[in-house]
PDB file of C-alpha atoms in Angstrom:
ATOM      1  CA  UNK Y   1     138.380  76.065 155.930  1.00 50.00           C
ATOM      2  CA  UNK Y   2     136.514  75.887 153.120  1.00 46.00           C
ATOM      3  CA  UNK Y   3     137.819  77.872 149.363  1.00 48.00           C
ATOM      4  CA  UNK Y   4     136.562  80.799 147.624  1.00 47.00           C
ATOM      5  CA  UNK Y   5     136.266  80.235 143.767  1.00 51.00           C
ATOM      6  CA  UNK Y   6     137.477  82.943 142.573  1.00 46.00           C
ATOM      7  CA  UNK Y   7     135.896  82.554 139.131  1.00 47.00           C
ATOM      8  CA  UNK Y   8     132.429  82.439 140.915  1.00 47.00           C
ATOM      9  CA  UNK Y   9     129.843  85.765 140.286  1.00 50.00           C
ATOM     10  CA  UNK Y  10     127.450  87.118 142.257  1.00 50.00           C
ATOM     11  CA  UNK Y  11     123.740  86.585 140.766  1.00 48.00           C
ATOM     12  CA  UNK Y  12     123.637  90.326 140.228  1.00 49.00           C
ATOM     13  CA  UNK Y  13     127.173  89.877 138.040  1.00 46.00           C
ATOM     14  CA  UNK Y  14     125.698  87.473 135.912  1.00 44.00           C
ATOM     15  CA  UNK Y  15     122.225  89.320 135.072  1.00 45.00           C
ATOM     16  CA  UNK Y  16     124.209  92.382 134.182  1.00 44.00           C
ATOM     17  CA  UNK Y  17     126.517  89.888 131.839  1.00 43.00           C
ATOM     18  CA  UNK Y  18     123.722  88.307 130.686  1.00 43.00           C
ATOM     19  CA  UNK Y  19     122.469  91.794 129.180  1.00 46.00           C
ATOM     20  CA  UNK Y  20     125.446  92.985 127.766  1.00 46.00           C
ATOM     21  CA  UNK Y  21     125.426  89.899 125.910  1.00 51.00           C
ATOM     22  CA  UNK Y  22     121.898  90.047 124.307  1.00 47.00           C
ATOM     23  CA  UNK Y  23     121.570  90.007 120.557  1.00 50.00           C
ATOM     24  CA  UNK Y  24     119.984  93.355 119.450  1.00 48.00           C
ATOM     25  CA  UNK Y  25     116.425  93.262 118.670  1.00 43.00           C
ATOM     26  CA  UNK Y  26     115.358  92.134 115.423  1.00 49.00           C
ATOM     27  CA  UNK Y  27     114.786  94.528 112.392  1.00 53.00           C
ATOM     28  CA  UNK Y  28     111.131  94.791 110.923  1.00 59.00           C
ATOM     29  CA  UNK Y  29     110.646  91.927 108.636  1.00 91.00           C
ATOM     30  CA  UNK Y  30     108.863  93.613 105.844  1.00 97.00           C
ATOM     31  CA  UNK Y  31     107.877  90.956 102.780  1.00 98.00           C
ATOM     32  CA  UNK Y  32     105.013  93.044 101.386  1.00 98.00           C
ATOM     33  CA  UNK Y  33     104.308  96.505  99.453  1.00 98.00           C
ATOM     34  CA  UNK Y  34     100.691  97.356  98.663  1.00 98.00           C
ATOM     35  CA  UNK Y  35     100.387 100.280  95.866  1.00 98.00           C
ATOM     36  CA  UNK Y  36      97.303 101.975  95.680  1.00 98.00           C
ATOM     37  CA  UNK Y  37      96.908 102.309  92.048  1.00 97.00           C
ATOM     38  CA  UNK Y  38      95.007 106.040  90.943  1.00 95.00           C
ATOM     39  CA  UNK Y  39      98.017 108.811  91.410  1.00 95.00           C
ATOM     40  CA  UNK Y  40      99.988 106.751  93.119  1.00 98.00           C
ATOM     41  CA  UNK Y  41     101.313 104.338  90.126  1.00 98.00           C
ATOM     42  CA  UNK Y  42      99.301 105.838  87.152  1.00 98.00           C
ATOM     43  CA  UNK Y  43      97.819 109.328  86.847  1.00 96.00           C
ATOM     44  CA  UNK Y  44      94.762 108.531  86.565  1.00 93.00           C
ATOM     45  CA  UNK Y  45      92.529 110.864  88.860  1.00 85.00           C
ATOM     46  CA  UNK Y  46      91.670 114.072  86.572  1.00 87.00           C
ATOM     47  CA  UNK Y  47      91.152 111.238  83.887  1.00 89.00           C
ATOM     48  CA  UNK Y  48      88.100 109.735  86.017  1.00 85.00           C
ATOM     49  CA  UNK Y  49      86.721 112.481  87.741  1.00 86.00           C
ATOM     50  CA  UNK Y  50      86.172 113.870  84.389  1.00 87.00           C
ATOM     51  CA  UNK Y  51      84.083 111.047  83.217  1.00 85.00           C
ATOM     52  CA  UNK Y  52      82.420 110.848  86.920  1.00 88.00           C
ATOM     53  CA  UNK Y  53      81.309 114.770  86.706  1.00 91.00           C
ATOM     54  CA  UNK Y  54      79.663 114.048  83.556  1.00 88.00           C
ATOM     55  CA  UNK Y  55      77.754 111.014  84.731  1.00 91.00           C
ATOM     56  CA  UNK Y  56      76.707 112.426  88.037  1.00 92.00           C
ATOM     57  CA  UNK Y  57      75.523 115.376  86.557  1.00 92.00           C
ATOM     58  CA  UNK Y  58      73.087 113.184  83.963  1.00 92.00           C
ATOM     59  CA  UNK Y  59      72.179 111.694  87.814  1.00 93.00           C
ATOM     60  CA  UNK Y  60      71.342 114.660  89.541  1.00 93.00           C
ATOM     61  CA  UNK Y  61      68.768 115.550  86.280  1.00 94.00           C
ATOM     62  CA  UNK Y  62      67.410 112.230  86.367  1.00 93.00           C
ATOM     63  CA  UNK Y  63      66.774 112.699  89.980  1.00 93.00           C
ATOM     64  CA  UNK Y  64      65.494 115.959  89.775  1.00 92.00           C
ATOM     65  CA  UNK Y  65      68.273 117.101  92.235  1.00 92.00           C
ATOM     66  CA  UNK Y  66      68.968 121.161  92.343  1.00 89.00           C
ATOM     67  CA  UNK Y  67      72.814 121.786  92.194  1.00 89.00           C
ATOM     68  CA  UNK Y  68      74.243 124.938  92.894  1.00 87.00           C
ATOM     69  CA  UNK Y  69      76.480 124.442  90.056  1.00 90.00           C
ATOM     70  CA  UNK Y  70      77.387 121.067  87.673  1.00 92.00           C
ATOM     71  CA  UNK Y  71      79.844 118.814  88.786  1.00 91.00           C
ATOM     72  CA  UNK Y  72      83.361 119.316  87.137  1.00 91.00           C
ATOM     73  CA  UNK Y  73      86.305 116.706  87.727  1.00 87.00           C
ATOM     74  CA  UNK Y  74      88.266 119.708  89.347  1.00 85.00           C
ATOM     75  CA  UNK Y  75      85.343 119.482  91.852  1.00 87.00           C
ATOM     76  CA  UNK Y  76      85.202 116.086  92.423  1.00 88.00           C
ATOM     77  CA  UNK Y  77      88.254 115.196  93.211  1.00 82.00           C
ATOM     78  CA  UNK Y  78      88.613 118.073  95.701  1.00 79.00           C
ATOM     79  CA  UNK Y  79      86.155 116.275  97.641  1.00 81.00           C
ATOM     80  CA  UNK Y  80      86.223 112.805  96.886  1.00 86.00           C
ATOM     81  CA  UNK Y  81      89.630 111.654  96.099  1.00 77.00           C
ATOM     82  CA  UNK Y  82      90.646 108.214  97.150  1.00 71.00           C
ATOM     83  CA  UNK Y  83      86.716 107.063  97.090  1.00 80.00           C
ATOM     84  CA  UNK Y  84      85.247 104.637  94.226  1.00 83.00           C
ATOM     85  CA  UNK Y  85      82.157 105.918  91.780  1.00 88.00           C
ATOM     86  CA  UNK Y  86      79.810 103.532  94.508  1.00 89.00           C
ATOM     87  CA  UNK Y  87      81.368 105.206  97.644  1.00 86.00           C
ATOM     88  CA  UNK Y  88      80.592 109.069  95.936  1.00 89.00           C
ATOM     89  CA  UNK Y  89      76.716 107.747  95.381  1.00 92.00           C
ATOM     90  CA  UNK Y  90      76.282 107.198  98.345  1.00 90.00           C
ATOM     91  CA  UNK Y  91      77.491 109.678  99.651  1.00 90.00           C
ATOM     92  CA  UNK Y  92      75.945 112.194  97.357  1.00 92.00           C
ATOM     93  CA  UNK Y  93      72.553 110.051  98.070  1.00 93.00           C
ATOM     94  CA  UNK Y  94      72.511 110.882 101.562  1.00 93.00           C
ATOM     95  CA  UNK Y  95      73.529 114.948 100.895  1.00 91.00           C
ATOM     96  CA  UNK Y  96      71.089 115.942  98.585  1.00 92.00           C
ATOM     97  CA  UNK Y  97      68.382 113.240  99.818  1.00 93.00           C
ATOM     98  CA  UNK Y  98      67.863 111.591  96.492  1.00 93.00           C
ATOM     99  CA  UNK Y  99      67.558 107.556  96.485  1.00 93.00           C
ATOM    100  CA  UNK Y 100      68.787 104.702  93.596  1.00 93.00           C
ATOM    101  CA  UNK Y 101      67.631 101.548  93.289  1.00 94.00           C
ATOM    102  CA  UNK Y 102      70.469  98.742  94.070  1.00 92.00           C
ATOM    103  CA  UNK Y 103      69.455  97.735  90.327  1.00 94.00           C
ATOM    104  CA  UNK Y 104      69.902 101.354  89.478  1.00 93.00           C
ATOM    105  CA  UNK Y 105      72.955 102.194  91.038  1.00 93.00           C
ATOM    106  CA  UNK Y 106      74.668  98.996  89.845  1.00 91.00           C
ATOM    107  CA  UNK Y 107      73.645 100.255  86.206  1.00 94.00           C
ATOM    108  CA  UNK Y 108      75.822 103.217  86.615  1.00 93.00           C
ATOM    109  CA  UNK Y 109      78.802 101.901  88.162  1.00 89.00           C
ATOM    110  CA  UNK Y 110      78.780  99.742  85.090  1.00 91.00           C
ATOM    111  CA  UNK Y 111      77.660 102.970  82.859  1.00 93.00           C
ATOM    112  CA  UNK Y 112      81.155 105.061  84.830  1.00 89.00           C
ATOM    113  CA  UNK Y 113      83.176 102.037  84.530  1.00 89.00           C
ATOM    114  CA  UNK Y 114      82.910 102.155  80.665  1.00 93.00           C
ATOM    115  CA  UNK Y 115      83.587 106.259  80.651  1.00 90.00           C
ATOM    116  CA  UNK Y 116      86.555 105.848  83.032  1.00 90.00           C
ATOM    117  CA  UNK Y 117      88.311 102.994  80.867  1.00 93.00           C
ATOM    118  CA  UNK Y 118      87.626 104.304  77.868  1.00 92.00           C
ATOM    119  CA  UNK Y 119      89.503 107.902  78.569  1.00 89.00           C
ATOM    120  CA  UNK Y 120      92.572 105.704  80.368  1.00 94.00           C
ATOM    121  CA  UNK Y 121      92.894 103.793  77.340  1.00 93.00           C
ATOM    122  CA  UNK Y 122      93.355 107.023  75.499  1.00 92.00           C
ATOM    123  CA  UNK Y 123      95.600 109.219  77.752  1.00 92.00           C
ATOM    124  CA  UNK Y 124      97.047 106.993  80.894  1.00 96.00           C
ATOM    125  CA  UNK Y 125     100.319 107.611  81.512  1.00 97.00           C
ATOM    126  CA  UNK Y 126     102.589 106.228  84.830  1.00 98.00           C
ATOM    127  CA  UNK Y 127     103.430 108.302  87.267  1.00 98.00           C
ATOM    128  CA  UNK Y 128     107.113 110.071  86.821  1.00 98.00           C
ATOM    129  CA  UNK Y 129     109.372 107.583  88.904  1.00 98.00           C
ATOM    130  CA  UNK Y 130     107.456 104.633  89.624  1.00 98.00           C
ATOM    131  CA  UNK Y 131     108.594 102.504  86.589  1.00 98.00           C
ATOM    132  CA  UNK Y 132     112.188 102.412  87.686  1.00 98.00           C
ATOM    133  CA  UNK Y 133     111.407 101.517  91.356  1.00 98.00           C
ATOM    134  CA  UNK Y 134     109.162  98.667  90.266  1.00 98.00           C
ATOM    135  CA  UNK Y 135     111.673  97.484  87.945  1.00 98.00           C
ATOM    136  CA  UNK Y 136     114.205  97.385  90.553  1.00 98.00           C
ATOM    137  CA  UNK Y 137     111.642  95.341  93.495  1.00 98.00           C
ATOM    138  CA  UNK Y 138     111.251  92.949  90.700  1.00 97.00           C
ATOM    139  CA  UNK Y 139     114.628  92.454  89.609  1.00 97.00           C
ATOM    140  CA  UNK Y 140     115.433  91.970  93.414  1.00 96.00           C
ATOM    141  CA  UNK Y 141     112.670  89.732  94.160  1.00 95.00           C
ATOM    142  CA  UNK Y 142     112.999  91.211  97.892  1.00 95.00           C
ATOM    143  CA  UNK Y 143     109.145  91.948  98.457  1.00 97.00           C
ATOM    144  CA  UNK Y 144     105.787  90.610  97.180  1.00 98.00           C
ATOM    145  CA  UNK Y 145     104.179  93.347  95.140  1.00 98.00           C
ATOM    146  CA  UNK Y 146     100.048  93.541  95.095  1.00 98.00           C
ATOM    147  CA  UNK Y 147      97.686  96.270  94.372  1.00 98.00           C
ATOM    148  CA  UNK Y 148      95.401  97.652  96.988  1.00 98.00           C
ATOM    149  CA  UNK Y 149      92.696  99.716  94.959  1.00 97.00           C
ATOM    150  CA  UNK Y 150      89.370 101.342  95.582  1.00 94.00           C
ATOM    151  CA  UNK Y 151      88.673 101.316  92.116  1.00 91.00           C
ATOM    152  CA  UNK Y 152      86.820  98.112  90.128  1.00 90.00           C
ATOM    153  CA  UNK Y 153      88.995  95.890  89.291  1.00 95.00           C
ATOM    154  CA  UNK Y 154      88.162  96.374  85.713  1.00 93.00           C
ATOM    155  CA  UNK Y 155      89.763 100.057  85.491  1.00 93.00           C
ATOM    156  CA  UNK Y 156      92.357  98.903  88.001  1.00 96.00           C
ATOM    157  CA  UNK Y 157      93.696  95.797  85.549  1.00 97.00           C
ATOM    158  CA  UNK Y 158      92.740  98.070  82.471  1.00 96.00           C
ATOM    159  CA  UNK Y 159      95.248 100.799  83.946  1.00 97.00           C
ATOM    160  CA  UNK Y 160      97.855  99.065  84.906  1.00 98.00           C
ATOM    161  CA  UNK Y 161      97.827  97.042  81.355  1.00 98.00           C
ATOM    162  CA  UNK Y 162      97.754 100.342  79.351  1.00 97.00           C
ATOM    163  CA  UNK Y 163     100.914 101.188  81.295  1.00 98.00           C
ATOM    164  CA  UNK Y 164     102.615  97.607  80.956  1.00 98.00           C
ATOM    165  CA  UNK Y 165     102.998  97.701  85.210  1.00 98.00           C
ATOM    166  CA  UNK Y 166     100.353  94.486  84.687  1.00 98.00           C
ATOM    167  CA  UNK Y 167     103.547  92.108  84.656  1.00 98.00           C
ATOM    168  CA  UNK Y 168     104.918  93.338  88.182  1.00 98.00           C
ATOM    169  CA  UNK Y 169     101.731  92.671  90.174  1.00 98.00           C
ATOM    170  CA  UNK Y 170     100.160  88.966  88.123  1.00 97.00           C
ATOM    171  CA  UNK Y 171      96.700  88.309  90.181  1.00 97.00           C
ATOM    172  CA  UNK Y 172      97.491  89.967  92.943  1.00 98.00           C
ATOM    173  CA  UNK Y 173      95.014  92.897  92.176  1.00 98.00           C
ATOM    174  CA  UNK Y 174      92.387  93.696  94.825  1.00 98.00           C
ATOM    175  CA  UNK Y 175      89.426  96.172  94.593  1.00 98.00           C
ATOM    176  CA  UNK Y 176      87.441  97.067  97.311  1.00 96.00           C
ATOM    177  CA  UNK Y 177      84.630  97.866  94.447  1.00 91.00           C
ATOM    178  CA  UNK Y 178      84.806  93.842  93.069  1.00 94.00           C
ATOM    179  CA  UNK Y 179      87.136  91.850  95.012  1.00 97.00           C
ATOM    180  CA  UNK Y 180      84.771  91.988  98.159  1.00 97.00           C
ATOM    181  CA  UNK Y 181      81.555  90.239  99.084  1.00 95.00           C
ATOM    182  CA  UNK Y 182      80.069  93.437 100.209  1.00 94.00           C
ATOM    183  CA  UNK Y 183      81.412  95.959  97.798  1.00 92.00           C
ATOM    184  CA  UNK Y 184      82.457  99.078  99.567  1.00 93.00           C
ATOM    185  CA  UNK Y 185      85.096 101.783  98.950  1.00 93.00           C
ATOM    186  CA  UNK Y 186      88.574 102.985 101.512  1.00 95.00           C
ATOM    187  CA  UNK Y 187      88.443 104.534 104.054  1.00 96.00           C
ATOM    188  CA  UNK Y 188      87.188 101.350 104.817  1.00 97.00           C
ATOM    189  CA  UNK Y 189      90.266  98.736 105.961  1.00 98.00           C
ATOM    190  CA  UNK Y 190      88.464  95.776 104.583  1.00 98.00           C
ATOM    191  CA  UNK Y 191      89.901  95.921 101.786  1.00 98.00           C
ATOM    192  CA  UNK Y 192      93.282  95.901 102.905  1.00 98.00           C
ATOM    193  CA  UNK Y 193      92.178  93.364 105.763  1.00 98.00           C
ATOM    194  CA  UNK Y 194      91.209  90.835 102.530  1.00 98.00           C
ATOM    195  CA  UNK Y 195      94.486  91.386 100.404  1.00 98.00           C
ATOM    196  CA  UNK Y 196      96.198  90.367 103.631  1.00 98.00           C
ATOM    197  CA  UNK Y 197      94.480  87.259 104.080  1.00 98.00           C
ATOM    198  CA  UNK Y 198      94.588  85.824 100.779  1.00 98.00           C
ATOM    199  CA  UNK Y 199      98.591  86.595 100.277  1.00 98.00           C
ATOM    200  CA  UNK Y 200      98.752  85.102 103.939  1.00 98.00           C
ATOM    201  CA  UNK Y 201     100.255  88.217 105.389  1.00 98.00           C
ATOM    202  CA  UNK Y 202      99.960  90.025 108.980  1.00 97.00           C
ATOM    203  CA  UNK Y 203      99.889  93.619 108.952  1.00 98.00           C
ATOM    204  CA  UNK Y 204     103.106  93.898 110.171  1.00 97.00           C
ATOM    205  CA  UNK Y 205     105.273  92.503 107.464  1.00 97.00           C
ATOM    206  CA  UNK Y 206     102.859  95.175 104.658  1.00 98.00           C
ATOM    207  CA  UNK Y 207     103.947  98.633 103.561  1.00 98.00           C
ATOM    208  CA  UNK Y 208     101.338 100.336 101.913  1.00 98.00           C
ATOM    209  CA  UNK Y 209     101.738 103.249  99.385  1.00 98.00           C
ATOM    210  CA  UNK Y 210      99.075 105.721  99.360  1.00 98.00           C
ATOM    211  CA  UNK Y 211      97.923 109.388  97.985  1.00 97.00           C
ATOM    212  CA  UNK Y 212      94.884 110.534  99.532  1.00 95.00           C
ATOM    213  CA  UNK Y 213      93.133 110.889 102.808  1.00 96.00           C
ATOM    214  CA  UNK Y 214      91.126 108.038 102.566  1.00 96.00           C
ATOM    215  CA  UNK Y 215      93.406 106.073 101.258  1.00 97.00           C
ATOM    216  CA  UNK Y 216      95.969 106.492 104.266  1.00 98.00           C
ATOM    217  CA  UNK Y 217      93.117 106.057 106.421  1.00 98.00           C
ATOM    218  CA  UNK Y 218      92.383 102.818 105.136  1.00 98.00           C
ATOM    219  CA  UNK Y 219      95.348 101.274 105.476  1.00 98.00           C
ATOM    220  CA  UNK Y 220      96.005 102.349 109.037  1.00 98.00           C
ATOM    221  CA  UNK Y 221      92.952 101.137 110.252  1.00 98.00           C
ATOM    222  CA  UNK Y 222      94.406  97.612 108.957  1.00 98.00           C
ATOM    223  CA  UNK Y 223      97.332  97.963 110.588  1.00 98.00           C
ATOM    224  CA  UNK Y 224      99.606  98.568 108.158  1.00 98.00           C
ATOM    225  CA  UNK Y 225     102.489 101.043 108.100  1.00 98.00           C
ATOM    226  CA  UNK Y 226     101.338 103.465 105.110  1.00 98.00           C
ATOM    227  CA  UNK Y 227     103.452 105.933 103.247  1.00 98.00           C
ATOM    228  CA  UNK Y 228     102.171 109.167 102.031  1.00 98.00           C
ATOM    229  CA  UNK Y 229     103.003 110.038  98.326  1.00 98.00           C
ATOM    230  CA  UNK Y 230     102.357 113.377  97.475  1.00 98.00           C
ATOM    231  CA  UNK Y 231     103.902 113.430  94.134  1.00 97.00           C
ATOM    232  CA  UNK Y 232     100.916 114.023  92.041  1.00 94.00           C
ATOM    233  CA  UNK Y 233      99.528 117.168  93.512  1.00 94.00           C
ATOM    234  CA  UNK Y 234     100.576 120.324  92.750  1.00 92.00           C
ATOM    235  CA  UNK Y 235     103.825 122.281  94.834  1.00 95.00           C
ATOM    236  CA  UNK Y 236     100.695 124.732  96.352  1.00 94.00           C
ATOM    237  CA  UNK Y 237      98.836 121.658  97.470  1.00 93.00           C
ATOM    238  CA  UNK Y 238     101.811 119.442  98.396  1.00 96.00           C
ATOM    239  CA  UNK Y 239     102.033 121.154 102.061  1.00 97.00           C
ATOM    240  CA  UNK Y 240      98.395 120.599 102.772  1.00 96.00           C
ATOM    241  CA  UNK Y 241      98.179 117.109 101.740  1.00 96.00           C
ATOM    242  CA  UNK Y 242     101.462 116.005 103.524  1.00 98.00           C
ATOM    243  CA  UNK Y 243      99.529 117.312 106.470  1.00 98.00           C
ATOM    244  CA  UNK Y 244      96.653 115.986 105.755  1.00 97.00           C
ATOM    245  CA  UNK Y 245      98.195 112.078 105.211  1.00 98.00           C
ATOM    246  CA  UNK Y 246     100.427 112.634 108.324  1.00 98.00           C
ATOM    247  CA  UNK Y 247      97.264 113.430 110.489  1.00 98.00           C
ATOM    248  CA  UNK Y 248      95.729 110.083 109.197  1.00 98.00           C
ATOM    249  CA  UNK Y 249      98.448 108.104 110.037  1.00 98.00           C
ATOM    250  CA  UNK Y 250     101.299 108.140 107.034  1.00 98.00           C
ATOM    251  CA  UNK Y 251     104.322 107.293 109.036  1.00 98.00           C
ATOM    252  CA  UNK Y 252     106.521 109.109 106.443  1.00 98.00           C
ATOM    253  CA  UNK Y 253     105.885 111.390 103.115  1.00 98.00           C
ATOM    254  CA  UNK Y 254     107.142 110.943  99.931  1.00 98.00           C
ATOM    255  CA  UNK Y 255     107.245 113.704  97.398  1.00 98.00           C
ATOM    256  CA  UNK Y 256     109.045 112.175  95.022  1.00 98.00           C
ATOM    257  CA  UNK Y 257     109.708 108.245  94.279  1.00 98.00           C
ATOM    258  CA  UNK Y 258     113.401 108.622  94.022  1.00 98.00           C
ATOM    259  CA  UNK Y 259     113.158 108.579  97.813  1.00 98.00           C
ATOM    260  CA  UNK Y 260     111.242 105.121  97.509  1.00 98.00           C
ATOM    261  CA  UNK Y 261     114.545 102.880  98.341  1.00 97.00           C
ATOM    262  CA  UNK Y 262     115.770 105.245 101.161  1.00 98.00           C
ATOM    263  CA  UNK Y 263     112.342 105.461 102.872  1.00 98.00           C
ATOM    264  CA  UNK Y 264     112.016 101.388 103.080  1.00 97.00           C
ATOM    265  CA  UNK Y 265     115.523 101.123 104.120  1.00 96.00           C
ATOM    266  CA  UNK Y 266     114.541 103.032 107.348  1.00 96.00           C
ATOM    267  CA  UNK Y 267     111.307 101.462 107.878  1.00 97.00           C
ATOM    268  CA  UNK Y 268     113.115  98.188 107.774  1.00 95.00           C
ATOM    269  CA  UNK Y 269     115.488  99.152 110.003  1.00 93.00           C
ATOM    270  CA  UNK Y 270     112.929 100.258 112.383  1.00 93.00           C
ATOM    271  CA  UNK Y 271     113.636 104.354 112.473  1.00 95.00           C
ATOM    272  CA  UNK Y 272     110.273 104.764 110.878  1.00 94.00           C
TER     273      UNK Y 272
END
């Protein structure tokens, strides 16, 4: 007669063993935050617009182009926040149905680059939190920290000196107004999609910080888990802009950057 193990388990025994004894799935290995750099570490976005509005308007003479009303930087950056001088061209270009030259239009990117840095130098200031929170990524050497702007790269390194954030970041700058081949402005991803590939990063181990529509937008499209800060605006516009960021694809909003530390501790945990 032949004997029974009696330590011997059924196939079915083993598979449901074999489950209960799986290692829990791995938490998101972030190595990477991207800052966009107008509003969202320096207040910089009145400062431009105002120069912008000024320039545009001397445009729209030029051009012989029939506004309702001039340009104002309270305008502006109702309707173009988040985009570079280049981007708002050509936008305006194909609105009012005026043409530039590419020798023309490079002139006054140049001409709006000077007027932007110029008023930063004067008046930049950080925005109210982000100091301490960049302190403390450094100091914990956790994450690589780069910045992910639309702006040239001029105004971008000129802001971020003016504020002393310049030692945080080193070379790791990117503009999607200088840093490209084929200049262009978010909500385009490629200027995520090149930061990426010269830090040697995949999408999924970025965070990206952003303000605006196009922005958020942006960074999505590459992939990239982006978190809507809606610090900057004012408390009447903060609802509308936290709806606006979630509908283009902020996977959390933060008002404030005190909540900076408690928002990556969930991402990297996976409940966000």
């Amino acid at each position: 007669m032949t004997k029974v193990n009696s330590t011997s388990q059924s196939p079915r025994a083993l598979s449901i063993e074999t489950k209960l004894t799986l290692p829990p799935p791995p938490q998101n290995q972030i190595t990477t935050i991207l800052f966009d750099c107008d509003n969202t570490l320096v207040l910089s976005e009145e400062l431009a617009f105002e120069g912008c509005a000024d320039l545009i308007n001397e445009i729209s003479r030029t051009k012989n182009v029939s506004l309702e009303k001039p340009f104002t930087g309270e305008t502006l950056i109702v309707e173009f926040v988040g985009q570079n001088f280049r981007g708002m061209m050509v936008s305006l270009q194909q609105r009012y149905g005026f043409t530039m030259t590419p020798e023309e239009l490079d002139d006054y990117v140049k001409r709006e680059e000077d007027v932007v840095i110029a008023k930063l130098k004067e008046k930049l200031v950080p925005c109210p939190g982000v100091d301490d929170v960049l302190e403390k990524l450094a100091k914990n050497k956790e994450y690589h920290l780069a910045v992910v702007s639309s702006s040239a790269l001029r105004r971008v390194q000129a802001s971020i000196d003016k504020v002393g954030q310049d030692k945080y970041f080193g070379k790791d700058v990117f503009s999607a107004a200088t840093s490209l081949e084929k200049p262009t402005s978010k909500p385009d991803p490629a200027i995520y999609l090149h930061a990426m590939k010269t830090l040697g990063k995949k999408a999924e181990e970025c965070v990206a910080v952003e303000d605006s529509k196009s922005g958020t937008l942006s960074g999505t499209r590459a992939g990239i888990k982006v978190i809507g800060y809606v610090g900057p605006y004012s408390d009447a516009e903060k609802p509308k802009m936290e709806k606006i960021l979630t509908e283009a694809g902020a996977v959390v909003i933060m008002k404030d950057w005190s909540e900076f530390e408690n928002i990556m501790e969930k991402i990297q945990k996976g409940e966000i």
